[in-house]
Coordinates of C-alpha atoms and ligand atoms in Angstrom, one line a residue:
X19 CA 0.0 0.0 0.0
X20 CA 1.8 3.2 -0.8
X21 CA -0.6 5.5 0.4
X22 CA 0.9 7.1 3.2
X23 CA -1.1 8.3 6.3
X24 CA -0.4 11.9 5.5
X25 CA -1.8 11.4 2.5
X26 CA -4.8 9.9 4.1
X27 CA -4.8 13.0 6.8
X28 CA -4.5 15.6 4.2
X29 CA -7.8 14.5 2.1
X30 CA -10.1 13.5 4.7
X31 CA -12.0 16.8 4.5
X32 CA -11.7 17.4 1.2
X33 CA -14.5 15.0 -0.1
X34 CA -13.9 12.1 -2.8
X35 CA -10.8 13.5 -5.0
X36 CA -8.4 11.5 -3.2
X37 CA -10.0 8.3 -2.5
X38 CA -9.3 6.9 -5.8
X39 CA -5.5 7.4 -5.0
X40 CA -5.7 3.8 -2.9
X41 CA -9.5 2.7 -2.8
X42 CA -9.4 3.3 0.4
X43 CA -12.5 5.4 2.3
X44 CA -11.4 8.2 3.4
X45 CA -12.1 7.5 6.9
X46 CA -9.7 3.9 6.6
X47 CA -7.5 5.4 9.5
X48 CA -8.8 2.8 11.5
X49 CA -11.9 3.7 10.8
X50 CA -12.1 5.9 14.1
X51 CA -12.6 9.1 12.1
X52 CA -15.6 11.7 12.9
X53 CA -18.3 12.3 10.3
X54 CA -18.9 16.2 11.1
X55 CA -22.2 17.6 10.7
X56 CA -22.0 21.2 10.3
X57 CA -25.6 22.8 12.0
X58 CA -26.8 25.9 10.9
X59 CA -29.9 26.8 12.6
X60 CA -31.8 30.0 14.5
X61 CA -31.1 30.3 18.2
X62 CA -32.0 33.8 18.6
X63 CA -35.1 35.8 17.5
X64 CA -38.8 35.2 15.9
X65 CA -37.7 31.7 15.2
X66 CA -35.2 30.3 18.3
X67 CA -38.0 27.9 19.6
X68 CA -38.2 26.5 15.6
X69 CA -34.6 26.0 15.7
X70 CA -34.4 24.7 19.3
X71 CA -36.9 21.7 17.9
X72 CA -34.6 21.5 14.7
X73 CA -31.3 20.4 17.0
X74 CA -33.5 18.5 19.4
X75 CA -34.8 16.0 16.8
X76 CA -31.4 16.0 14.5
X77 CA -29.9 14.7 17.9
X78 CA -32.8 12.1 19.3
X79 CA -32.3 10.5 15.9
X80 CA -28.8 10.0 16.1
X81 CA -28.8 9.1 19.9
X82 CA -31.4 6.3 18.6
X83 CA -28.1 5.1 16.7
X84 CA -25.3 5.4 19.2
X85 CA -24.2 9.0 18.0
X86 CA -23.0 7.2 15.0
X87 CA -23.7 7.4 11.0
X88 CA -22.7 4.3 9.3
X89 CA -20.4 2.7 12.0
X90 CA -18.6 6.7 12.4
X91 CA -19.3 9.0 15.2
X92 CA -20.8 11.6 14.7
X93 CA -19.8 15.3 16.0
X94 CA -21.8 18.3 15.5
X95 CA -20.6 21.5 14.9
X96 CA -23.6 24.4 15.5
X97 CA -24.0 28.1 15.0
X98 CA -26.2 30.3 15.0
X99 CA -27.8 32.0 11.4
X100 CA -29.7 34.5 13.4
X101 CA -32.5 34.3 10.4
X102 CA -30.1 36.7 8.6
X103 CA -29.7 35.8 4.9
X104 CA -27.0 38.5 4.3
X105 CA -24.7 36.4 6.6
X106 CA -25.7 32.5 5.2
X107 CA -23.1 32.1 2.7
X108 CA -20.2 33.2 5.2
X109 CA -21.5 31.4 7.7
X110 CA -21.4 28.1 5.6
X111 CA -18.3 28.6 4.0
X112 CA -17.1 28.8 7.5
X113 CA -18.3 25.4 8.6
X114 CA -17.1 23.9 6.0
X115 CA -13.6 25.7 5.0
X116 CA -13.0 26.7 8.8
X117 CA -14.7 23.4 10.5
X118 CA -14.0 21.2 7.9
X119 CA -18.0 19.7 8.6
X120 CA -19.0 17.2 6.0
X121 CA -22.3 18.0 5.4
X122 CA -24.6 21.0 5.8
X123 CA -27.7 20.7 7.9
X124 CA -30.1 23.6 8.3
X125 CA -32.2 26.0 8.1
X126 CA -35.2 27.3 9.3
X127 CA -35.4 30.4 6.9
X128 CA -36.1 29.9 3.4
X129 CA -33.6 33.1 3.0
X130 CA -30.9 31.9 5.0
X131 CA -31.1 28.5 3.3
X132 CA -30.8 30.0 -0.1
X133 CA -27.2 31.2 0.8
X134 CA -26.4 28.0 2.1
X135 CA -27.7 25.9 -1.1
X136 CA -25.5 28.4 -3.2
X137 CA -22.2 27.4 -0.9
X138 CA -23.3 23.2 -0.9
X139 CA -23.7 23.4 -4.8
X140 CA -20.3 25.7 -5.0
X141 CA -18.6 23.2 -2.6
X142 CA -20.5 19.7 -3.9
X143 CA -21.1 19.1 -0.3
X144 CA -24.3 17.3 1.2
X145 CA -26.9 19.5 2.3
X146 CA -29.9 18.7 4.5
X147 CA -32.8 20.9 5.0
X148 CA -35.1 20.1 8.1
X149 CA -37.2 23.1 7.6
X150 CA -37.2 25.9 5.5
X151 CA -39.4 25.5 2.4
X152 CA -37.7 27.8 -0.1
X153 CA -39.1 26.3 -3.6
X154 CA -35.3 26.8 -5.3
X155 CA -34.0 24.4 -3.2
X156 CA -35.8 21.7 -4.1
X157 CA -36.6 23.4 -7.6
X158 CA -34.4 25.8 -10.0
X159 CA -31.5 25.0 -7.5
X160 CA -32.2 21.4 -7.2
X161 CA -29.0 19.5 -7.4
X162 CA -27.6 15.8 -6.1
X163 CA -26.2 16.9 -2.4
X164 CA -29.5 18.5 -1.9
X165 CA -32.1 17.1 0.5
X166 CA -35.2 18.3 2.4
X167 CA -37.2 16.3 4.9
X168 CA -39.8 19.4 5.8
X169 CA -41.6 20.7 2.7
X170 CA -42.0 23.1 0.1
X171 CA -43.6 26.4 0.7
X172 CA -46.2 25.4 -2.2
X173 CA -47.1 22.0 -0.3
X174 CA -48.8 23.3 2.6
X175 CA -50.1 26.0 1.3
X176 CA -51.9 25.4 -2.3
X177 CA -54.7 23.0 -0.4
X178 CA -55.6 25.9 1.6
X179 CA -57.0 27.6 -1.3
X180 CA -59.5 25.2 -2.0
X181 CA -60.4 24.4 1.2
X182 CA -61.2 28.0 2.0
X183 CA -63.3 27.8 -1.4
X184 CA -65.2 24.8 -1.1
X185 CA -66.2 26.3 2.6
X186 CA -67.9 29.0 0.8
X187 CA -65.1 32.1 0.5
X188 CA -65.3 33.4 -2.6
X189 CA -62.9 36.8 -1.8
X190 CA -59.8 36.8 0.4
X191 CA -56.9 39.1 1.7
X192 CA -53.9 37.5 2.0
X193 CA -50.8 38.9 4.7
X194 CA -47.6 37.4 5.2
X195 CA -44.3 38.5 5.7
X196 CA -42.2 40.0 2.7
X197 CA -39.3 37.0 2.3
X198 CA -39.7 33.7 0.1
X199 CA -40.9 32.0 2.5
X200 CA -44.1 34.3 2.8
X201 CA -44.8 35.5 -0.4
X202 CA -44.9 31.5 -2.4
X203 CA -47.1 30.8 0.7
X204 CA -49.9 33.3 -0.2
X205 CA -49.1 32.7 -4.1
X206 CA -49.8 29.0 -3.4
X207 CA -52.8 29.8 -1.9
X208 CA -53.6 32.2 -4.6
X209 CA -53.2 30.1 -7.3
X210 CA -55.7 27.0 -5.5
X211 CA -58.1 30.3 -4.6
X212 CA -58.9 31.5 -7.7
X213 CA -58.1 28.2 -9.8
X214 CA -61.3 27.3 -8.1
X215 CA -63.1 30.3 -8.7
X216 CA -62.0 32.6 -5.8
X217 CA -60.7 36.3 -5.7
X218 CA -57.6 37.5 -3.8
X219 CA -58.4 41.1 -3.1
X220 CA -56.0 42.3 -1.2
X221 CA -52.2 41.0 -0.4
X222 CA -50.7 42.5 2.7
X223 CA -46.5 42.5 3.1
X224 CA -44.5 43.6 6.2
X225 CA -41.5 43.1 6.3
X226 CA -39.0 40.3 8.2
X227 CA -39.6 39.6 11.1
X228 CA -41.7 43.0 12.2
X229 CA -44.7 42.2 14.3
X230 CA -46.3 45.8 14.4
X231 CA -49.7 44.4 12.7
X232 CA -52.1 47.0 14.0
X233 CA -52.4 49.1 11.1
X234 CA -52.7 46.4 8.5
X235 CA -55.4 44.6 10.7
X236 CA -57.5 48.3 10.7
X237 CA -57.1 47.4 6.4
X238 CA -58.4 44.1 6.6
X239 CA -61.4 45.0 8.4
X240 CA -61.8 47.6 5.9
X241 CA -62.2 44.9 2.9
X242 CA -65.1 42.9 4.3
X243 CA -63.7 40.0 2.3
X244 CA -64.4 36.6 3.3
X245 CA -61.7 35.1 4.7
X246 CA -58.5 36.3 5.0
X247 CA -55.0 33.7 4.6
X248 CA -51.6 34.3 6.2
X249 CA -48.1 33.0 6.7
X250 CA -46.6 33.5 10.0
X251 CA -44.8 31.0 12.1
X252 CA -42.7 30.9 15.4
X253 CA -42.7 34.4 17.4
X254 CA -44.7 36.3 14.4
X255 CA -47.1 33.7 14.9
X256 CA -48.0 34.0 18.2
X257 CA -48.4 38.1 17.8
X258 CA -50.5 37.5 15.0
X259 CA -52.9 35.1 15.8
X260 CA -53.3 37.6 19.1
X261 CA -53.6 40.2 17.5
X262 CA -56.3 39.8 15.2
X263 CA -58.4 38.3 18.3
X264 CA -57.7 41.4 20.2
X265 CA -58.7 43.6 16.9
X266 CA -62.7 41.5 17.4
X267 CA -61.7 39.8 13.5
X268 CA -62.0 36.4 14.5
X269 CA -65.9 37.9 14.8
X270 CA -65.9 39.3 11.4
X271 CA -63.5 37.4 9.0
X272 CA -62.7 34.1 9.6
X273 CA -58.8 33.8 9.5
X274 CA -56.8 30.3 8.0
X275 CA -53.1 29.8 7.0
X276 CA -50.6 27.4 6.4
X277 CA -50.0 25.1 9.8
X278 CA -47.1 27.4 11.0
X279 CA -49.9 29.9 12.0
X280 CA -51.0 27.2 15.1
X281 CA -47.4 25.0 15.2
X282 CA -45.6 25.2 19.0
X283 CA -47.4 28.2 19.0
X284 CA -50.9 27.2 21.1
X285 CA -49.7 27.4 24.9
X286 CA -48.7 31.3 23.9
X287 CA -51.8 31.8 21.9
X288 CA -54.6 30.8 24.1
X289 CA -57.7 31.3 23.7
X290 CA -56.7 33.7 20.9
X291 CA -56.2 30.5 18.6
X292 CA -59.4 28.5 19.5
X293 CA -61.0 27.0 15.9
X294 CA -58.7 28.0 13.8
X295 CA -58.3 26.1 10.8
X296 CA -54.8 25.6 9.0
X297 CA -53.4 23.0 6.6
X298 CA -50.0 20.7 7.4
X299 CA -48.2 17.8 6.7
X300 CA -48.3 16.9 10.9
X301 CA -50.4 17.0 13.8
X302 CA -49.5 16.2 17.2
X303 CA -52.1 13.9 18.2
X304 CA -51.6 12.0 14.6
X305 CA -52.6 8.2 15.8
X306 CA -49.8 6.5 14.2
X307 CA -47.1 4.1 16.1
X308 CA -44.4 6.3 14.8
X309 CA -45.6 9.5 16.2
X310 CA -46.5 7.9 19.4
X311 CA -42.7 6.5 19.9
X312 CA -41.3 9.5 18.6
X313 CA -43.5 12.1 20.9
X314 CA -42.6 9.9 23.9
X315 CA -38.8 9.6 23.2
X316 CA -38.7 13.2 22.7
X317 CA -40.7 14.5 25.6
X318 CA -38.3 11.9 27.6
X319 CA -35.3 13.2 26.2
X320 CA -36.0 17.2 26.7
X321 CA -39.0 17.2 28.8
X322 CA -41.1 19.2 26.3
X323 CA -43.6 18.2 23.8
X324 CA -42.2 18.2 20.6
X325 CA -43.7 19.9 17.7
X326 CA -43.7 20.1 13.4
X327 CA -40.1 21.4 13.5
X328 CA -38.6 18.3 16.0
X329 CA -40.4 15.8 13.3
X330 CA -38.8 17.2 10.3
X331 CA -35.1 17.3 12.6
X332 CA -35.6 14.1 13.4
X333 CA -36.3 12.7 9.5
X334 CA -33.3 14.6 8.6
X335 CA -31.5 12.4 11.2
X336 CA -32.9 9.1 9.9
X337 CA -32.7 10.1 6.2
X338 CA -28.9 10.5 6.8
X339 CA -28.8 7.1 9.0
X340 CA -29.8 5.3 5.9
X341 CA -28.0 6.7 3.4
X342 CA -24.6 6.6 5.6
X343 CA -25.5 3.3 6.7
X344 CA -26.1 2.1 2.9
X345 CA -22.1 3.6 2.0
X346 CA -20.7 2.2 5.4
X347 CA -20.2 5.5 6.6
X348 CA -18.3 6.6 3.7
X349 CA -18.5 10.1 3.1
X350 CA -16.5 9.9 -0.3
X351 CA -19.2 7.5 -1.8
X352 CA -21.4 9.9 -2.6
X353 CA -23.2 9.0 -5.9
X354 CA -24.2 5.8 -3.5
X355 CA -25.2 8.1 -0.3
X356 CA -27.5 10.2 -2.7
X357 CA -29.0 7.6 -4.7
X358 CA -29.5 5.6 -1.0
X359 CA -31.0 8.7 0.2
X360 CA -32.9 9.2 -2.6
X361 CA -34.3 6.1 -2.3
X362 CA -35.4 6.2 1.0
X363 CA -39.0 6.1 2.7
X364 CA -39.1 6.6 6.0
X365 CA -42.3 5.8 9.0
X366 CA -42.0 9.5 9.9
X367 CA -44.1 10.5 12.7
X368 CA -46.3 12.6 10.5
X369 CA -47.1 9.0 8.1
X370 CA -44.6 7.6 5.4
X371 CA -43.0 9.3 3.5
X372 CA -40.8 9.4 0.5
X373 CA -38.5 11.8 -2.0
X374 CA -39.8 12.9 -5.4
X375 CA -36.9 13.6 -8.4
X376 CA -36.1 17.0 -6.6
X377 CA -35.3 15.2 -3.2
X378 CA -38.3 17.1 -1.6
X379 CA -40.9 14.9 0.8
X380 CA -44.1 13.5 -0.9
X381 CA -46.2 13.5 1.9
X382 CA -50.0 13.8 3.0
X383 CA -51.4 17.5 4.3
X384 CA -53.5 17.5 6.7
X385 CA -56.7 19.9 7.5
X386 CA -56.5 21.2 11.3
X387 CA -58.7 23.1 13.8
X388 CA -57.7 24.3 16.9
X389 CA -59.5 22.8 19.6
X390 CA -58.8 22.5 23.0
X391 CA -55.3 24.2 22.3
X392 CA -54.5 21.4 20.4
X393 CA -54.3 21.0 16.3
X394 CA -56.8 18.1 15.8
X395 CA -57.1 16.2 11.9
X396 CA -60.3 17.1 10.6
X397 CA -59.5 15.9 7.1
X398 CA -57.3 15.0 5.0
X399 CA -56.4 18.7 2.6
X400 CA -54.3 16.7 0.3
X401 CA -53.0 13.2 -0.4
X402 CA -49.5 12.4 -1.4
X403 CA -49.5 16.2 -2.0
X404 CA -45.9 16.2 -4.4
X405 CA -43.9 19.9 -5.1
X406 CA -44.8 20.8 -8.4
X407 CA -40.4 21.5 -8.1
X408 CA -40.6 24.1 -11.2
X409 CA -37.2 24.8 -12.8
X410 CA -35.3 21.0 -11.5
X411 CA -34.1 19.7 -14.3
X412 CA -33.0 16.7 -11.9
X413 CA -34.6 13.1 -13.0
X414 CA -36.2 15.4 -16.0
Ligands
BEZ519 C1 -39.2 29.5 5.9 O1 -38.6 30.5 6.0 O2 -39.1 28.7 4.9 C2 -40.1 29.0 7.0 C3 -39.9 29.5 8.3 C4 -40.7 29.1 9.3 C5 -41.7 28.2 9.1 C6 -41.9 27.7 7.8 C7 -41.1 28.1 6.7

């Protein structure tokens, strides 16, 4: 064997270039090497309690595994995005020039995620999304190393639009906040709307992550259109949802959104939140054996109740268990690890699910009401509900 260990050293964080040098993996120095994960989530601001779940479930995942990914151990590297998309791309080359991670995991902003897509598709290195729905990502941006186990911003969205119709709406005013993540929310729900006959009258933007509302709810009322849609989630959620109770809407205009609006968000909201009707791809009181073990391992683990944002952590976790456990752990094998992952279905708490061409979930959406500060399933707003991922030319 004449590769020397040096040789070994000075390659094993620079992906598969020098593998081929011996046939060796590249983590053959007694096979004791780390695989890095390099976490890039928000631990401050309007979203801290969506990242807190997105660390949470990555880890109960991998603690179900021994802290190890294909036979390696696994060490995490975090930091803090801050929900600042100006900042993403620094902060990934960082982990993975400064840290030398081997894979990207994050984020919970679809803004912040777009800067760290650009830097995994610059740097061919594996990226997995466990929340933010940016279409891109999984769409004119698809690529190989990219991977999402939460959604699109279309998915969750676009059944909205005729659910609101077929309960009668016929005019709506839409409200969000001005970033990606908002404004192909409403859209979705635009394009359902009036595909089934509706009218969007009125789209309200303010901008990330403001929660002065006051002056756009006065507007609303001022409309008298039936119903009104929004995407907030996390902090801006809460505010929200309060808010427009306080204004006397809920007595007026009836007010739906995309699930964020009512996700880890009910002990805050109260009353405030009571029949509120919002379409997801989870639930917490979903009846299956998956959500019932995972619920219980979590609340054992961090004595909380997990939420949305812990389920999608926690696939992203298991979606890298099987790929890295199809390869052996070896991070150089990557057309294998992709196609593996690719492959994949997992029993997620929220009901199987599997990857479309783009590597976003296919999964089932669910109609919610708040009742009882709790999100119960009062239908089913969409079956195998798949991204329409415009733009991928992946699997094309
Ligand atoms: C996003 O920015 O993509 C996002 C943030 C919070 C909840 C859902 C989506």
């Amino acid at each position: 064997m004449s590769i020397s260990r040096r040789t070994i050293l000075k390659y094993s964080s620079l992906g598969g270039a020098a593998v081929a040098t011996a046939g060796l993996p590249r983590f053959a120095i007694g096979g004791t090497a780390k695989i890095k994960v390099g976490v890039m989530l928000p631990f401050t601001g309007t979203y801290a309690a969506l990242g807190e779940q997105g660390i949470n479930g990555l880890k109960l995942a991998l603690a179900g595994q021994g802290n190890k990914l294909g036979g390696r151990e696994v060490e995490i590297v975090t930091l803090d995005d801050e929900s600042d998309p100006s900042r993403a791309p620094a902060n990934a080359t960082k982990l993975i020039k400064g840290d030398n991670v081997d894979l990207l995991y994050g984020t919970v902003h679809s803004g912040v995620v777009m800067g760290m897509v650009k830097v995994a598709r610059e740097t061919e290195t594996l990226l997995v999304i466990p929340n933010a729905g940016a279409a891109a990502a999984t769409g004119a941006m698809c690529a190989p190393n990219i991977f999402r186990t939460s959604f699109s911003n279309w998915q969750p969205a676009f059944p909205m639009g005729k659910v609101a119709y077929d309960k009668g709406y016929r005019t709506a005013v839409t409200m969000t906040w001005k970033y990606g993540a908002g404004t192909e929310s409403v859209d979705a729900f635009k394009e359902a709307f009036e595909a089934a006959g509706g009218k969007v009258v009125k789209e309200i933007l303010v901008p990330f992550p403001d929660v002065e509302f006051q002056a756009n709810l006065a507007d609303i009322a001022n409309t008298k259109a039936d119903v009104v849609y929004v995407f907030f989630a996390g902090g801006g959620a809460v505010k929200f949802v309060k808010d427009y109770a306080s204004a006397g809407l809920r007595k007026t205009i009836p007010l739906v959104g995309a699930g964020f609006l009512t996700e880890g968000t009910l002990a805050a909201q109260g009353e405030a939140a009571e029949g509120l009707l919002t379409t997801l791809h989870y639930a917490d009181g979903l009846d299956l054996p998956a959500n019932r073990k995972f619920r219980a391992e979590y609340k054992k683990a961090y004595g909380k109740e997990a939420d949305l944002y812990g389920v999608q952590a926690y696939d992203a976790g298991m979606l890298l268990v099987t790929g890295f456990g199809a390869v052996k752990g070896d991070t150089a094998a990557k057309a294998d690890l992709y196609s593996a992952m690719g492959r994949t279905v997992l029993d997620s708490p929220r009901g199987a699910i599997s990857f479309s061409a783009a590597h976003n979930p296919v999964q089932d959406i669910y109609l919610r009401e708040v009742r009882k500060g709790e999100n119960v399933v009062v239908g089913i707003a969409g079956k195998a509900v798949t991204d329409p991922a415009r733009g991928c030319k992946m699997g094309a």
